[in-house]
PDB file of C-alpha atoms in Angstrom:
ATOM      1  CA  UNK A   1      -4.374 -21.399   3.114  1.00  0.00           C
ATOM      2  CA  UNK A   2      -3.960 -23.528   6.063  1.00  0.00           C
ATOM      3  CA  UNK A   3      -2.801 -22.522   9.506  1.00  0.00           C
ATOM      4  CA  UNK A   4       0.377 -23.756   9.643  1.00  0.00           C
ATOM      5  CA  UNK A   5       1.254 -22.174   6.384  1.00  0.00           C
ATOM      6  CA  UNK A   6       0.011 -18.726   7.344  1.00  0.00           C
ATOM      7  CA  UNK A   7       2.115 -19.147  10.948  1.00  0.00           C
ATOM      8  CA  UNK A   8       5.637 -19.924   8.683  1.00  0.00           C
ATOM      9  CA  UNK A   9       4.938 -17.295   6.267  1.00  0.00           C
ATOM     10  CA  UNK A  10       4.382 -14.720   9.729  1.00  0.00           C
ATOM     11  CA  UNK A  11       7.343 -16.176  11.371  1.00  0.00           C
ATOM     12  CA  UNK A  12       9.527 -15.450   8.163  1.00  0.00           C
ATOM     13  CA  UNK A  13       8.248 -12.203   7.494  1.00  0.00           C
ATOM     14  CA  UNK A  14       8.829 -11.150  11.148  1.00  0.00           C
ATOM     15  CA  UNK A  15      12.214 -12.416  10.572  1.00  0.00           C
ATOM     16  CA  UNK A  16      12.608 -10.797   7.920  1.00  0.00           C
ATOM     17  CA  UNK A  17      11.757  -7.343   9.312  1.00  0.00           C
ATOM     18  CA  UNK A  18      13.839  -7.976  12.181  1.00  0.00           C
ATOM     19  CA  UNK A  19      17.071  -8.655  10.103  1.00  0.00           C
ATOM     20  CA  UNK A  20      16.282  -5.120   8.127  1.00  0.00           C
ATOM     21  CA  UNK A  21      16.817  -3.175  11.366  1.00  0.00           C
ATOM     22  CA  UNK A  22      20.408  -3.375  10.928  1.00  0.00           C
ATOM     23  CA  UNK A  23      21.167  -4.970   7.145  1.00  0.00           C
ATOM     24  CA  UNK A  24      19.917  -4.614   3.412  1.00  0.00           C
ATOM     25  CA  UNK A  25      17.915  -7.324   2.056  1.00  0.00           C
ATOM     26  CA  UNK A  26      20.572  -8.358   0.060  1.00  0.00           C
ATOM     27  CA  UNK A  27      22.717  -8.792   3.187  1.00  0.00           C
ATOM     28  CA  UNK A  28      20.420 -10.841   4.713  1.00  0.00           C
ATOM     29  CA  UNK A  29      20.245 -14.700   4.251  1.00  0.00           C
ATOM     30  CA  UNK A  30      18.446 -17.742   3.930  1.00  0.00           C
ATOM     31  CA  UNK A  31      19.796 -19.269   6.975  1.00  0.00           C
ATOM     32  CA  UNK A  32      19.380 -16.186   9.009  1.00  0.00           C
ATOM     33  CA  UNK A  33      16.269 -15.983   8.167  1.00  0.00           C
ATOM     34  CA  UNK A  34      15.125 -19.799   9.226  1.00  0.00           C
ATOM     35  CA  UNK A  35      17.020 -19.570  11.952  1.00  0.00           C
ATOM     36  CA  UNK A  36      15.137 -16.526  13.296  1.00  0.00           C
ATOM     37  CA  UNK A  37      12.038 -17.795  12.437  1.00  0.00           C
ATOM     38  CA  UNK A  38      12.863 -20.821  13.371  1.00  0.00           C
ATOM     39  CA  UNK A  39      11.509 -22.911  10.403  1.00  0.00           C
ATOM     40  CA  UNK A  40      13.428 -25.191   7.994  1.00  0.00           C
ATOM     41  CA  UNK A  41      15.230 -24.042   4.598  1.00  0.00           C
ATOM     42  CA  UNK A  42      12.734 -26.574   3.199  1.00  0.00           C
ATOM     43  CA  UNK A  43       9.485 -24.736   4.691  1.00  0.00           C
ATOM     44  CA  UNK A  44      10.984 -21.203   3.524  1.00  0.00           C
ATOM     45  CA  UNK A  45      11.445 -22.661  -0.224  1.00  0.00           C
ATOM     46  CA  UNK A  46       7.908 -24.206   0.116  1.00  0.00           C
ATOM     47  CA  UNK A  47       6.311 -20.356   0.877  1.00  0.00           C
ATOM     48  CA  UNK A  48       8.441 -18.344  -1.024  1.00  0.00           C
ATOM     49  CA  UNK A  49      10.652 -18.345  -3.621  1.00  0.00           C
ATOM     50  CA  UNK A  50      12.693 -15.494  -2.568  1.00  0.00           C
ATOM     51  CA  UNK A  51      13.502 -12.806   0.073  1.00  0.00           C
ATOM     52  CA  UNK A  52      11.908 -10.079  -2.445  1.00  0.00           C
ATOM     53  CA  UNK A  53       8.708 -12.476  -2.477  1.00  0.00           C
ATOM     54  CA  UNK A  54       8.645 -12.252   1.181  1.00  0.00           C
ATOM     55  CA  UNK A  55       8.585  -8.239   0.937  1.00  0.00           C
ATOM     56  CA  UNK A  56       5.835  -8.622  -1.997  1.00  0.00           C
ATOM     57  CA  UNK A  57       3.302 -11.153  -0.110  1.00  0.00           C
ATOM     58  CA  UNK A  58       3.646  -8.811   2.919  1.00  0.00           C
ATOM     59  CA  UNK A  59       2.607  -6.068   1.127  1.00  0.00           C
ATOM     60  CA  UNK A  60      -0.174  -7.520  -0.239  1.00  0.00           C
ATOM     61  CA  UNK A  61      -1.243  -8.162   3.052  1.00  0.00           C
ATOM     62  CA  UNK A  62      -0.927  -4.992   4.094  1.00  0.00           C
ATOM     63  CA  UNK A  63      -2.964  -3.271   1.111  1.00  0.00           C
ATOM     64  CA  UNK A  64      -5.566  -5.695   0.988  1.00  0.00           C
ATOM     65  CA  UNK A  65      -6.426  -5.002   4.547  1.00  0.00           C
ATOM     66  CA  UNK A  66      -6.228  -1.373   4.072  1.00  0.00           C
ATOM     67  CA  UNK A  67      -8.632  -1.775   1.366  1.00  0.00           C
ATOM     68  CA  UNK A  68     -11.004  -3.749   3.507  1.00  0.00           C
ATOM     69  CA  UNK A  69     -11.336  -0.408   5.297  1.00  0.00           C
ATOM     70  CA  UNK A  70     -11.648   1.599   2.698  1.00  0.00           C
ATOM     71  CA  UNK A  71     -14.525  -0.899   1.513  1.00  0.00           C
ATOM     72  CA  UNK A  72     -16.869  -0.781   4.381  1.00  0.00           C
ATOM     73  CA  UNK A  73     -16.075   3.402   4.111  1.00  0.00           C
ATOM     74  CA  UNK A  74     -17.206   3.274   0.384  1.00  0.00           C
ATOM     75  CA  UNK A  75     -21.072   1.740   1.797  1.00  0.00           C
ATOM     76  CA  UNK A  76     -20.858   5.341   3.255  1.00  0.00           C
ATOM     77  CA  UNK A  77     -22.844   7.721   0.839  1.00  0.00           C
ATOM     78  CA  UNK A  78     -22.905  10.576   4.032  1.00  0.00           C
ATOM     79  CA  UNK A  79     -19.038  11.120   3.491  1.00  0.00           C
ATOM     80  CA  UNK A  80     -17.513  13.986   1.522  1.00  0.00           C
ATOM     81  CA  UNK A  81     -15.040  13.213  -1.591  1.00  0.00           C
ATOM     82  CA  UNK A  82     -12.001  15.245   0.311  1.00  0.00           C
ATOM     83  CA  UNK A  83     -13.083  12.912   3.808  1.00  0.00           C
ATOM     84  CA  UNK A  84     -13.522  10.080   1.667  1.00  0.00           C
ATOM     85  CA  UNK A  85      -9.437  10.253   0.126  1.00  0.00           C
ATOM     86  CA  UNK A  86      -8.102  11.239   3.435  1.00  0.00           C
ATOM     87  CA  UNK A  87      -9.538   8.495   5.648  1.00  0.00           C
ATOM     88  CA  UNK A  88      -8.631   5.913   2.600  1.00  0.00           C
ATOM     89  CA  UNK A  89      -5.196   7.373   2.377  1.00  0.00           C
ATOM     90  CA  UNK A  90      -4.783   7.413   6.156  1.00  0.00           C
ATOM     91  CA  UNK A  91      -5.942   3.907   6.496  1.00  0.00           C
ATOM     92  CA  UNK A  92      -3.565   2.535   4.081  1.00  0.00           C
ATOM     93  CA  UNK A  93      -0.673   4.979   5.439  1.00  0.00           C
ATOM     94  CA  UNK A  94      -1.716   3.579   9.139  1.00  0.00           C
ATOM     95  CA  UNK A  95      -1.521  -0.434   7.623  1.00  0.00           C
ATOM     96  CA  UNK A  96       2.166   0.905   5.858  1.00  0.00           C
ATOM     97  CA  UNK A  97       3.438   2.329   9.345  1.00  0.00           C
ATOM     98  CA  UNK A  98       2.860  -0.635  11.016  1.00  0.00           C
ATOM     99  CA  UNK A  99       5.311  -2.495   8.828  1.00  0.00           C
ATOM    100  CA  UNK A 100       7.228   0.741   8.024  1.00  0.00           C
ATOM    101  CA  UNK A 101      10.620  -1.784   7.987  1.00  0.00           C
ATOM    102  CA  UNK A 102       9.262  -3.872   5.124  1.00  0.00           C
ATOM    103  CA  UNK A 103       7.295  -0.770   3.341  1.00  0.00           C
ATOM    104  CA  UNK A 104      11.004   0.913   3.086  1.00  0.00           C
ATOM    105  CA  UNK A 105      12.563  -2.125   1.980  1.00  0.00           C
ATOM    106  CA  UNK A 106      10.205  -2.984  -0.741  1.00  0.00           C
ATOM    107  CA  UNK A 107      10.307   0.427  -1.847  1.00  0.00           C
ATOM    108  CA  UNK A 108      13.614   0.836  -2.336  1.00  0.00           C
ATOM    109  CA  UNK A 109      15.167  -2.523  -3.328  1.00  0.00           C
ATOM    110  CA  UNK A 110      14.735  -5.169  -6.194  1.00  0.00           C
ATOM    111  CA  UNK A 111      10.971  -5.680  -4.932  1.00  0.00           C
ATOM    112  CA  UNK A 112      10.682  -1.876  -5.662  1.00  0.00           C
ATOM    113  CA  UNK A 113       8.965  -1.866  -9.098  1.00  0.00           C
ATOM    114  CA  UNK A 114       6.450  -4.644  -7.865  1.00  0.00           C
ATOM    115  CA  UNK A 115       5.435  -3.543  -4.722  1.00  0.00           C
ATOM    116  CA  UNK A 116       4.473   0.479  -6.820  1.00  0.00           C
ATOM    117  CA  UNK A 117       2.868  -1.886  -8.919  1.00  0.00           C
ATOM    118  CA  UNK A 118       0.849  -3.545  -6.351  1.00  0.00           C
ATOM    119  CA  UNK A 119       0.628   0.066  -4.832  1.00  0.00           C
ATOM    120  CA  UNK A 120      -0.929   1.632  -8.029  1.00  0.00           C
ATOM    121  CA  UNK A 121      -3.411  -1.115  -8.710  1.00  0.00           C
ATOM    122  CA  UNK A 122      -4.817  -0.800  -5.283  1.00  0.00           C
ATOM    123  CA  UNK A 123      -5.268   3.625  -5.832  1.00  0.00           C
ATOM    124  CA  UNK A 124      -6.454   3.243  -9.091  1.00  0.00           C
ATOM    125  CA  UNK A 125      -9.109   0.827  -7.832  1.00  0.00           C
ATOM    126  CA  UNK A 126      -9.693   3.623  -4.777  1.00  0.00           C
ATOM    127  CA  UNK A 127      -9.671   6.228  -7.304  1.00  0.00           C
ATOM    128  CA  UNK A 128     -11.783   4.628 -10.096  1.00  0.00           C
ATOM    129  CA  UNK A 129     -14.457   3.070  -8.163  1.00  0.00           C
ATOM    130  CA  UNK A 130     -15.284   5.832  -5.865  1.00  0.00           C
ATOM    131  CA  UNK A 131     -13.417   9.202  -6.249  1.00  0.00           C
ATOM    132  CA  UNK A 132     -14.439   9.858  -9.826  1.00  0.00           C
ATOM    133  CA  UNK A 133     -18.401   8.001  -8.649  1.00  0.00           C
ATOM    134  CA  UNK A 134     -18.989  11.535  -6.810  1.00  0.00           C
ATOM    135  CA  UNK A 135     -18.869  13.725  -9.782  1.00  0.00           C
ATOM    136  CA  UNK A 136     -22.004  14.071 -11.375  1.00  0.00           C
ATOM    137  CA  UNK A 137     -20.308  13.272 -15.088  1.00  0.00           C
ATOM    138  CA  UNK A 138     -20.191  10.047 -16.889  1.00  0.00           C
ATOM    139  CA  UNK A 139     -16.454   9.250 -17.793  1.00  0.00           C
ATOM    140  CA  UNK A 140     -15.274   7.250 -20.415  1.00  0.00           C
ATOM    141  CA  UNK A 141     -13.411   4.063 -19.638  1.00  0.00           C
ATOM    142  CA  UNK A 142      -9.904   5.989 -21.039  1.00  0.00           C
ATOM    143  CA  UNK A 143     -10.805   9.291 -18.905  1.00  0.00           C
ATOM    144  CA  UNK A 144     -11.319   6.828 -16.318  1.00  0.00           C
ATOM    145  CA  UNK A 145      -8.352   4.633 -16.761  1.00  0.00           C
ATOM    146  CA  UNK A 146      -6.263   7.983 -17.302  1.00  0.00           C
ATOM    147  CA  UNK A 147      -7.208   9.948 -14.479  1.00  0.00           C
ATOM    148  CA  UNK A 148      -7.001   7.179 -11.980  1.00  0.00           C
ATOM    149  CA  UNK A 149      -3.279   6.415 -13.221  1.00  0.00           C
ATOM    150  CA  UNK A 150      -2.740  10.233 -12.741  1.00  0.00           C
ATOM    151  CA  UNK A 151      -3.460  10.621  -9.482  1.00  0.00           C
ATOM    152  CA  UNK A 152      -2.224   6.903  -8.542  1.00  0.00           C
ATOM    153  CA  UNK A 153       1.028   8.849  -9.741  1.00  0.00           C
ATOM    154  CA  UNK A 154       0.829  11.722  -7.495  1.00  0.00           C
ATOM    155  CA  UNK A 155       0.085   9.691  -4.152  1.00  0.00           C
ATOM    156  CA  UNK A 156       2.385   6.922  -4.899  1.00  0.00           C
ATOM    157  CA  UNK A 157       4.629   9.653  -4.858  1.00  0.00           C
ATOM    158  CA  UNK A 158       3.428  11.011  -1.640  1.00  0.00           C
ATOM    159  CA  UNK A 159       3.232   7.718  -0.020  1.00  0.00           C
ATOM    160  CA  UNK A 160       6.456   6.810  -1.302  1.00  0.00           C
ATOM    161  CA  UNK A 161       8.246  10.254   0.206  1.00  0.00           C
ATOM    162  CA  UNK A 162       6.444   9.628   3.497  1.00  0.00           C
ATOM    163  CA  UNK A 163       7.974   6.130   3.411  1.00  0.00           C
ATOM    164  CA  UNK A 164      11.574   6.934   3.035  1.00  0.00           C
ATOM    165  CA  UNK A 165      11.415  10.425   5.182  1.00  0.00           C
ATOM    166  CA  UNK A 166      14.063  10.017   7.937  1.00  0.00           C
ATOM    167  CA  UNK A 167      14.069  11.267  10.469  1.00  0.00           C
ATOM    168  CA  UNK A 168      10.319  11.280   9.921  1.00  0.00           C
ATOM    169  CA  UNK A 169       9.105  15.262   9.340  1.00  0.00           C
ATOM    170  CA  UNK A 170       5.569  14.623   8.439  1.00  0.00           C
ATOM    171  CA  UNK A 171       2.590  12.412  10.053  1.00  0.00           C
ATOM    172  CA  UNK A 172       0.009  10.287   8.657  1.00  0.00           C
ATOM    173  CA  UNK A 173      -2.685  12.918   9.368  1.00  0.00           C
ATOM    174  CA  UNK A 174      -1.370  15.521   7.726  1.00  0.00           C
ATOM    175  CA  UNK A 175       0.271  13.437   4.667  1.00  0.00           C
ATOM    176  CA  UNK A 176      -3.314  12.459   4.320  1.00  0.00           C
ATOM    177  CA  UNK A 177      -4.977  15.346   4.563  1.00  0.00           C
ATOM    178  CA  UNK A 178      -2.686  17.354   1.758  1.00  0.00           C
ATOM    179  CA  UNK A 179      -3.860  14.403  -0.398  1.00  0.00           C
ATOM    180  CA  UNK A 180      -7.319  14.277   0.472  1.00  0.00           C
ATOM    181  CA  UNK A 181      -7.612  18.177  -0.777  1.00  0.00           C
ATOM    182  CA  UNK A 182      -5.569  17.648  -4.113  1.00  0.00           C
ATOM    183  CA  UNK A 183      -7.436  14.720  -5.879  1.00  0.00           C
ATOM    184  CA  UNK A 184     -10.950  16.063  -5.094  1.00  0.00           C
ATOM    185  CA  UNK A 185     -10.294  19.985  -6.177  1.00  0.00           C
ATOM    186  CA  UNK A 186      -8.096  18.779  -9.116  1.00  0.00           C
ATOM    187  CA  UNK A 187     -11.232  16.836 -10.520  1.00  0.00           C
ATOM    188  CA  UNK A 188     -13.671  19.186  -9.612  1.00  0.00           C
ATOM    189  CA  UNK A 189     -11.481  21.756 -12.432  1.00  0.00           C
ATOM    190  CA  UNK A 190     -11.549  19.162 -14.743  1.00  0.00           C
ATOM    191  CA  UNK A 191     -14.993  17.795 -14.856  1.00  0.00           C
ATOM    192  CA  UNK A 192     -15.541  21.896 -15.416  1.00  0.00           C
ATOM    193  CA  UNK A 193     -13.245  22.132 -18.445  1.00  0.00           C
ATOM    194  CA  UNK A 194     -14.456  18.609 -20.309  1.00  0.00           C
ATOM    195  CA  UNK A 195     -18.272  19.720 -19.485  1.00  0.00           C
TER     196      UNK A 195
END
């Protein structure tokens, strides 16, 4: 993607953000949003085909450089599985927070669906390439798929509630750390009942 490009998409997605201080995405417009970006109706239409889109290629952003984290962790073999699920959840709550005004809007408007998709492909990944890797047990591909859906489930949810908390009760640390403790102990009494 070229420069310019990027730079328009930025401008409209900081636009965007700005106009969800104070209105719903579906209150927002087109023209509000060039004009606060200060780009054409013709350059929005040639980066996106919609407000929701906006939301969606943000978030992508967002979880793709969480995951970047999260890969240069996995190179790691000195860190526990509980460390492991708390610094991945905490680096992907940390990328949400920063862009807590589009996380809430995806996650509760038309982009909704999409962006938990998005959401659960990224923890199953985190869950099925290195969670269920520390457990000395060879999984089938279904156990696999299954128990990475299951817990992508369970800290979607999480994630989700930490998203829409207001006023905010609970901080990244400590949403991180209940999650980090769950996965790895809930596996651990699995892999015990299927051996």
């Amino acid at each position: 993607m070229d420069l310019r490009k990027r730079r328009s998409q930025e401008k409209l997605q900081l636009a965007l953000a700005h106009h969800l201080q104070n209105k719903t995405i579906d209150e927002i417009t087109i023209g509000e949003l060039t004009k606060t970006a200060g780009v054409s109706r013709q350059t929005f239409y040639s980066n996106f085909d919609s407000k929701q889109s906006i939301l969606l290629n943000r978030i992508q952003m967002v979880f793709e450089k969480a995951w970047t984290k999260t890969e240069a962790l996995i190179q790691s073999t000195e860190v526990g599985r509980e460390e492991f699920v708390e610094v991945s959840v905490r680096n992907l709550l940390e990328e949400c927070d920063r862009d807590r005004v589009l996380m809430r809007a995806a996650f509760t408007g038309q982009a909704g669906i999409q962006c938990l998709s998005l959401l659960k492909t990224l923890v199953s990944k985190l869950i099925s390439e290195r969670i269920l890797f520390q457990f000395n047990h060879n999984f089938t591909t279904q156990q696999l798929d299954t128990i990475a859906d299951f817990y992508a489930g369970g800290i979607i949810g999480s994630i989700q509630g930490w998203l829409l908390d207001e006023p905010l009760t609970k901080d990244i640390s400590s949403v991180a750390r209940q999650i980090g403790r769950v996965i790895p102990h809930g596996l651990d009494g699995y892999v015990k009942k299927t051996a």
